[in-house]
Short mmCIF file of C-alpha atoms in Angstrom, two decimals:
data_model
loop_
_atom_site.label_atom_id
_atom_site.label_comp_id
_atom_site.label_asym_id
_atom_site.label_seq_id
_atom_site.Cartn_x
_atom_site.Cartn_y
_atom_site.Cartn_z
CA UNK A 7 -23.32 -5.38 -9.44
CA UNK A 8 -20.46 -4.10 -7.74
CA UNK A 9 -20.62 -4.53 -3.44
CA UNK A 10 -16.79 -3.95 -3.00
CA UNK A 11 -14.47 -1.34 -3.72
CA UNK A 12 -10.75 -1.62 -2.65
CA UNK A 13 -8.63 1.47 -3.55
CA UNK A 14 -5.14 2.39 -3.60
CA UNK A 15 -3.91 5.41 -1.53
CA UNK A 16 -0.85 7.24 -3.10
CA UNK A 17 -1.56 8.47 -6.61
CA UNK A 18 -5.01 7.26 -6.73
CA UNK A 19 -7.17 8.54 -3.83
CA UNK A 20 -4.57 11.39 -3.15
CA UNK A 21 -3.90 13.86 -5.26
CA UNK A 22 -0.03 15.52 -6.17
CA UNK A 23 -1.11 17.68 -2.97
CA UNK A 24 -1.38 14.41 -0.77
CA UNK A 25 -5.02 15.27 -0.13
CA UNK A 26 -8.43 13.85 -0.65
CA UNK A 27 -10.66 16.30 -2.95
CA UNK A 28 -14.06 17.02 -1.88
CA UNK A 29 -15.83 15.04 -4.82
CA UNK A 30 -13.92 11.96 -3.72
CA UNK A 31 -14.78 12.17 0.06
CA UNK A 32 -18.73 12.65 -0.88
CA UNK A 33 -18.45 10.06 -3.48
CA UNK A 34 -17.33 7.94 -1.26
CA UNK A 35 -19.71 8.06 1.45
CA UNK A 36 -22.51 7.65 -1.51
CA UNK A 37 -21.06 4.62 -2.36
CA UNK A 38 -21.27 3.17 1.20
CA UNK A 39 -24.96 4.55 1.47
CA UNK A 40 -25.42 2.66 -1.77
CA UNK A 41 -24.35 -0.60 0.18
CA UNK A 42 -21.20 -1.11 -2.14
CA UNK A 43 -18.64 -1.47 0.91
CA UNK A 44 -15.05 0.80 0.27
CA UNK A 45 -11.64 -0.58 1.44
CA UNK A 46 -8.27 1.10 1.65
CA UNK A 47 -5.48 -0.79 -0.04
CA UNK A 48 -2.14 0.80 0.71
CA UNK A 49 1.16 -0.36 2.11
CA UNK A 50 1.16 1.70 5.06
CA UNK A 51 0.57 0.30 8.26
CA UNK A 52 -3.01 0.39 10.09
CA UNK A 53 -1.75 3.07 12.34
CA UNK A 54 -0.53 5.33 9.75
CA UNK A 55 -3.36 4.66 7.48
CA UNK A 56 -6.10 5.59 10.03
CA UNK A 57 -4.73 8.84 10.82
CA UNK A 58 -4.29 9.56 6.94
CA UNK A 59 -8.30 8.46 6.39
CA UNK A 60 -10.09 9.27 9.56
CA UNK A 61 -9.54 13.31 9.69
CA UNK A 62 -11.76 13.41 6.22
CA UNK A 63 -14.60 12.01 7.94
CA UNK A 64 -14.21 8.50 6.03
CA UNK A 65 -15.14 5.35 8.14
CA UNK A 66 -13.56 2.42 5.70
CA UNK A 67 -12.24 -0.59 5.89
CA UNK A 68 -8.31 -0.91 5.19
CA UNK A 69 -6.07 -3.67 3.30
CA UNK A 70 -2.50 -2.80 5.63
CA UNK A 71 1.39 -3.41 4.45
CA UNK A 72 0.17 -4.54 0.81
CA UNK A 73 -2.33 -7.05 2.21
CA UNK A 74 -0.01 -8.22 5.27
CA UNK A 75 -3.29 -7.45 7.26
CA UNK A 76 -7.19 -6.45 6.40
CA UNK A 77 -9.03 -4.67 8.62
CA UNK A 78 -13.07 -4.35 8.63
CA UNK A 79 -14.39 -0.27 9.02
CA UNK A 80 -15.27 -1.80 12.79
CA UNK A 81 -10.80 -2.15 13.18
CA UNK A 82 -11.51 -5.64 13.60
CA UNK A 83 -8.66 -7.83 11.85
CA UNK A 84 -10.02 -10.26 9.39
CA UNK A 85 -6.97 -11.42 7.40
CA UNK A 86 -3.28 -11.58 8.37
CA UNK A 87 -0.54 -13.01 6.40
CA UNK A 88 3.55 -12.23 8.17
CA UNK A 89 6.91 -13.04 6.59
CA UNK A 90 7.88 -16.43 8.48
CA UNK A 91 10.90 -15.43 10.58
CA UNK A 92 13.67 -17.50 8.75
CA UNK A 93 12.13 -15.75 5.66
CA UNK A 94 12.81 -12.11 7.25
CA UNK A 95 16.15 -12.87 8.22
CA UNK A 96 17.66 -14.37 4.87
CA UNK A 97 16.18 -11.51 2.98
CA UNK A 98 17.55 -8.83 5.62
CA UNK A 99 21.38 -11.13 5.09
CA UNK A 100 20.61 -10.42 1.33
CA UNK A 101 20.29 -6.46 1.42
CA UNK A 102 22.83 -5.94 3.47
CA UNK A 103 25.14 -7.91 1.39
CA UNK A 104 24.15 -5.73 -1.26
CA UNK A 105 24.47 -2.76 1.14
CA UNK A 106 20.96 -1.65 0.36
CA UNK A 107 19.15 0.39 3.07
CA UNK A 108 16.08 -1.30 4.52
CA UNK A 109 13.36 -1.24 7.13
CA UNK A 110 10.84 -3.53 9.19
CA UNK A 111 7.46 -3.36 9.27
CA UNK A 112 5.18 -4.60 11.19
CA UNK A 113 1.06 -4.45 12.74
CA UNK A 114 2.09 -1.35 14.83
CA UNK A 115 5.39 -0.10 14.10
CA UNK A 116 8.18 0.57 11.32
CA UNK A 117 11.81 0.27 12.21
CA UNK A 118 14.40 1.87 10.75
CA UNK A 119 18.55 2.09 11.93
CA UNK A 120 19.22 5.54 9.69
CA UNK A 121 17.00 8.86 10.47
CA UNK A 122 18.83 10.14 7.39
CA UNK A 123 18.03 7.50 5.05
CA UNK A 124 14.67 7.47 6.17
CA UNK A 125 13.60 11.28 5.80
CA UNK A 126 16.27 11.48 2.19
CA UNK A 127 13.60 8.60 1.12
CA UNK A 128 10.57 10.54 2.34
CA UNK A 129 11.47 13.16 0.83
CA UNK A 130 11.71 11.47 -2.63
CA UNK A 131 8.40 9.36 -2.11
CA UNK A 132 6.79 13.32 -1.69
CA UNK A 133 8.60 14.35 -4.91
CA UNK A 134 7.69 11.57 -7.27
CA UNK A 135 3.74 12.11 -6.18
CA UNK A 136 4.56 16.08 -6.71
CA UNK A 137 6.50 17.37 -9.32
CA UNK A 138 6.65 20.33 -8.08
CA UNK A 139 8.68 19.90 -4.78
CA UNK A 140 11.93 20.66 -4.79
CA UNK A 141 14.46 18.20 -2.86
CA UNK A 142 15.17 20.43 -0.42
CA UNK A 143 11.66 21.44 -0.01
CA UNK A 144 10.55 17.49 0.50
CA UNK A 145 13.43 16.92 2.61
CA UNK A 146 11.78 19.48 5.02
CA UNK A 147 8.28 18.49 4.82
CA UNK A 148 9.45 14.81 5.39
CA UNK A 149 11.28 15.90 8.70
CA UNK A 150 7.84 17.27 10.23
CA UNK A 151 5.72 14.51 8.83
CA UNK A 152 3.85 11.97 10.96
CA UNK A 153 5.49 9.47 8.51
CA UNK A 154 8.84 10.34 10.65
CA UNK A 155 6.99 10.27 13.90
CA UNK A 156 5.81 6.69 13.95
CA UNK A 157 9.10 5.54 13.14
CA UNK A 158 11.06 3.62 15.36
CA UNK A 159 15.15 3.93 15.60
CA UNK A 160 16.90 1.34 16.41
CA UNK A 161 20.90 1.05 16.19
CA UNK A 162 20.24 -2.64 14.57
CA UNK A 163 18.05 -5.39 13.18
CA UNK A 164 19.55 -8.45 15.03
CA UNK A 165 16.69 -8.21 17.89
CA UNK A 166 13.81 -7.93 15.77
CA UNK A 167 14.54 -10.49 13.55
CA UNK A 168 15.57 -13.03 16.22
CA UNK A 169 12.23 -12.22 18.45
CA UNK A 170 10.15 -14.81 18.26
CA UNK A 171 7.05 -11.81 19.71
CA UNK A 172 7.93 -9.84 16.36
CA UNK A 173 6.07 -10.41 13.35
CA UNK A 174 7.56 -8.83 10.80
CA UNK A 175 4.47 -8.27 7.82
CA UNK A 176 7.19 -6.35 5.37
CA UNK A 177 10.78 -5.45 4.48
CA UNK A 178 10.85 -2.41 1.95
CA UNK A 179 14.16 -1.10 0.59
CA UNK A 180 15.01 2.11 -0.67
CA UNK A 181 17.88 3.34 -3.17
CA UNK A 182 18.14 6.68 -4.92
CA UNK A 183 19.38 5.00 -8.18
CA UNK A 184 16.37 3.37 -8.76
CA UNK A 185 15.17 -0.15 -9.70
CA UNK A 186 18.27 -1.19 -11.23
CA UNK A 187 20.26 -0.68 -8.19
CA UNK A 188 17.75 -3.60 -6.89
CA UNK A 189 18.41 -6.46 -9.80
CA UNK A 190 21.10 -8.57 -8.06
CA UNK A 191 19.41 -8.52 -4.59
CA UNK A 192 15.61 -9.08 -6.40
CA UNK A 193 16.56 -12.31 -7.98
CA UNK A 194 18.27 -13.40 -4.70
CA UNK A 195 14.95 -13.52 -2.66
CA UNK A 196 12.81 -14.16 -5.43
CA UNK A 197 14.88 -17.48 -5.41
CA UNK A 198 14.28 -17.85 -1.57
CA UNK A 199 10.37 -18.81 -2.65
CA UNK A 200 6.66 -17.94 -1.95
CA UNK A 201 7.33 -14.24 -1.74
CA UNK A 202 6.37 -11.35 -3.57
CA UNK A 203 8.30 -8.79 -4.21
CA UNK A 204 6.57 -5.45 -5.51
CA UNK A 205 7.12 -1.72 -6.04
CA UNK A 206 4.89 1.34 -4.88
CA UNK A 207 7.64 3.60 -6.64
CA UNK A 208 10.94 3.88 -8.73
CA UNK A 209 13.21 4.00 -5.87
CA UNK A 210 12.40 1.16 -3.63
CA UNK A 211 11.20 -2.46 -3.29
CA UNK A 212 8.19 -4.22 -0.91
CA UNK A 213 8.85 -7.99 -0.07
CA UNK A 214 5.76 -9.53 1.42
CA UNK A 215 5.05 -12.74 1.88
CA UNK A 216 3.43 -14.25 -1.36
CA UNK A 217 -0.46 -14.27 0.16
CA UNK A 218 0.73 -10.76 1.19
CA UNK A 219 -0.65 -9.16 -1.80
CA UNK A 220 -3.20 -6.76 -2.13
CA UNK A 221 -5.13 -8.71 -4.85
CA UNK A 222 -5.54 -12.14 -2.67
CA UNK A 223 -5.92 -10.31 0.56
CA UNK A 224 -8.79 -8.46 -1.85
CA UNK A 225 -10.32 -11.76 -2.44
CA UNK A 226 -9.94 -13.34 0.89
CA UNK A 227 -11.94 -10.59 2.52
CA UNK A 228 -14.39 -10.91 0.08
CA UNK A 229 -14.69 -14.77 0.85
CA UNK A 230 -15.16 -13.98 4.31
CA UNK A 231 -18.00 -11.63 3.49
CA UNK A 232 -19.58 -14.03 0.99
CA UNK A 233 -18.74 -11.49 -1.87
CA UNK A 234 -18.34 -12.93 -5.27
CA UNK A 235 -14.80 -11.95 -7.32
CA UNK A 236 -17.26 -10.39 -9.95
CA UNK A 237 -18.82 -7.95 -7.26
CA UNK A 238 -15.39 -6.78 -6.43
CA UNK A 239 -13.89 -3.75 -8.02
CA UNK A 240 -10.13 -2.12 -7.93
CA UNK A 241 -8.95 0.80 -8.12
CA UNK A 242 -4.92 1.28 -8.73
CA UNK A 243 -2.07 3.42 -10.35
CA UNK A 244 0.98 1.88 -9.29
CA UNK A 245 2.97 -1.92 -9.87
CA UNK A 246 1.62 -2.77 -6.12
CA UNK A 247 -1.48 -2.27 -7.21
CA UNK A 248 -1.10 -4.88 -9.90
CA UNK A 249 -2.48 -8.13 -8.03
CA UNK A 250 -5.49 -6.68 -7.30
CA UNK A 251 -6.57 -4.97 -10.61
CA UNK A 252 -5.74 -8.02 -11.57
CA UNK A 253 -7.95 -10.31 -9.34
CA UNK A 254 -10.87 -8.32 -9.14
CA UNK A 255 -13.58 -8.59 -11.14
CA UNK A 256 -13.24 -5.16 -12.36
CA UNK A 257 -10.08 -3.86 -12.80
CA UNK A 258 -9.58 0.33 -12.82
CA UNK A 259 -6.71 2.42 -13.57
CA UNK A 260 -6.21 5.82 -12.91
CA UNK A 261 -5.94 8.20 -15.89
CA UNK A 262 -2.31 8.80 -14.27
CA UNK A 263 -1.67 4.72 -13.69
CA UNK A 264 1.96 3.38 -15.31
CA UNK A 265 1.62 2.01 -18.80
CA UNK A 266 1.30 -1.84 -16.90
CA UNK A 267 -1.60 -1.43 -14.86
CA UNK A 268 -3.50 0.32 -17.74
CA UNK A 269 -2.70 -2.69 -19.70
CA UNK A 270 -4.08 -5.13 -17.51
CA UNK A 271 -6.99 -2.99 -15.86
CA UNK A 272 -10.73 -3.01 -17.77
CA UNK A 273 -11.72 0.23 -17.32
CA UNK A 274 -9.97 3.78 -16.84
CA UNK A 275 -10.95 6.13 -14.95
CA UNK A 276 -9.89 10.12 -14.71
CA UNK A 277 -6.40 10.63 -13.21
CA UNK A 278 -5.84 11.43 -9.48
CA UNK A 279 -6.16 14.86 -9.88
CA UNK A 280 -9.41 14.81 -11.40
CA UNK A 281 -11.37 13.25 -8.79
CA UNK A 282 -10.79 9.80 -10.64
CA UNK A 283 -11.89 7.56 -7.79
CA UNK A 284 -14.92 9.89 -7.46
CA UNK A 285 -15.51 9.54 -11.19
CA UNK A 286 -16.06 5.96 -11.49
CA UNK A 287 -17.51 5.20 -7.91
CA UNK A 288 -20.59 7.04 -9.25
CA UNK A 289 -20.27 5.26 -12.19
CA UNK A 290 -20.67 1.96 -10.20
CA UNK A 291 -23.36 3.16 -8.19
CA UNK A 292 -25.51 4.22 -11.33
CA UNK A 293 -24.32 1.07 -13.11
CA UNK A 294 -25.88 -1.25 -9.55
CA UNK A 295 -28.77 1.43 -9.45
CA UNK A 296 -30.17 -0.39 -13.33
CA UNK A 297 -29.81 -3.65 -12.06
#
């Protein structure tokens, strides 16, 4: 019997238009009459995530910054795991030696030091989950975006990362050339220790602390709510998504996941598209209905 469902935002529960479809919003609030209880799993921040979920009428749970932070559908925090500070700042010295464009994130706020940078990467984030877009199209749409206007500029990082207030729950890192511009500067932290360092794209890197992941934050919420790892289901498309599929006690990819995640999931369901979330939530809720 499933009684938890964490989900993945980008490329699973939105579709190439960035929306949720009808079938997956009713599905959804079928599952939660059902009592099977439906997280968000994304790397945005709680902020950013609420005002992507709440305008649909959804009242879930979310797993924040690639399980930095989990939140119960109440807003009330229930798992937190930050990058220590000395961590932060000697993976910061690391992508700037490798000249690599970065930003903080935190509970509340993301920092960047280039508006460029940050709406040129925006703009390709929209293009890889729509084929469709044009550069210069994205580009615009990124500009206007609420994605831009919970940004914070700042003409540095040497503040932040010396502040002992700041707790900093992710660094992410962007490069047009893709993952290979990121090999040299990977291995670098990876060496640093207990971190893990992910992907929710081709053209950037998360580093999280290593209980920062969505599948342990997955499993630590489920602790707290006495939920067994077999009642727990996951629902993923991407690399980030990986630690969860993995972890749960049933594993889903989309019908539009990369080649890895199908690999490791159980079960796939229909792609993003076609209402794949929707697809197998009413699979689970038949499936608990014969038990």
């Amino acid at each position: 019997m499933i009684k938890l469902v964490a989900c993945d935002l980008d490329g699973t529960l939105f579709n190439s238009s960035l929306d949720i479809s009808a079938e997956n919003i009713a599905a959804i609030k079928a599952a939660q009459q059902n009592n099977i209880e439906f997280l968000i799993a994304t790397g945005r921040s709680p902020k950013q995530s609420r005002q992507a979920i709440r305008k649909y009428g959804l009242q879930t749970g979310f797993i924040n910054i690639n399980g930095a932070l989990v939140y119960d559908a109440n807003d009330q925090l229930q798992v937190k795991h930050a990058l220590p500070q000395s961590k932060a700042k000697q993976i910061a010295t690391i992508l700037e030696r490798h000249q690599l464009y970065y930003e903080l994130v935190t509970a509340d706020q993301i920092y960047s030091t280039d508006t460029s940078q940050r709406i040129a990467n925006l703009a390709r984030s929209l293009m890889q989950l729509n084929a469709e877009l044009t550069f210069k199209k994205a580009v615009a749409i990124a500009a206007g975006s609420n994605a831009m206007l919970s940004m914070k500029f700042v003409a540095n990082f040497a503040k932040l990362l010396n502040d002992p207030q700041i707790e900093v729950m992710k660094i992410i890192s962007f490069n047009a050339n893709g993952q290979q511009a990121f090999t040299q500067a990977k291995q670098e932290i990876a060496a640093l220790g207990d971190l893990a360092i992910t992907s929710s794209g081709p053209v950037n890197i998360e580093i999280n602390d290593v209980h920062a992941q969505k599948g342990p934050a997955l499993l630590d919420y489920a602790h707290k709510k006495k939920i067994k790892r077999e009642e727990v289901a996951a629902i993923g498309d991407n690399l980030n998504d990986l630690s969860m599929i993995r972890d749960a006690g049933v594993g889903v990819a989309m019908g539009n996941a990369v080649p890895k995640i199908k690999e490791i999931a159980q079960v796939t369901t229909k792609s993003n598209d076609d209402h794949g979330v929707g697809y197998i939530l009413r699979k689970f809720i038949s499936a608990n209905a014969k038990e």
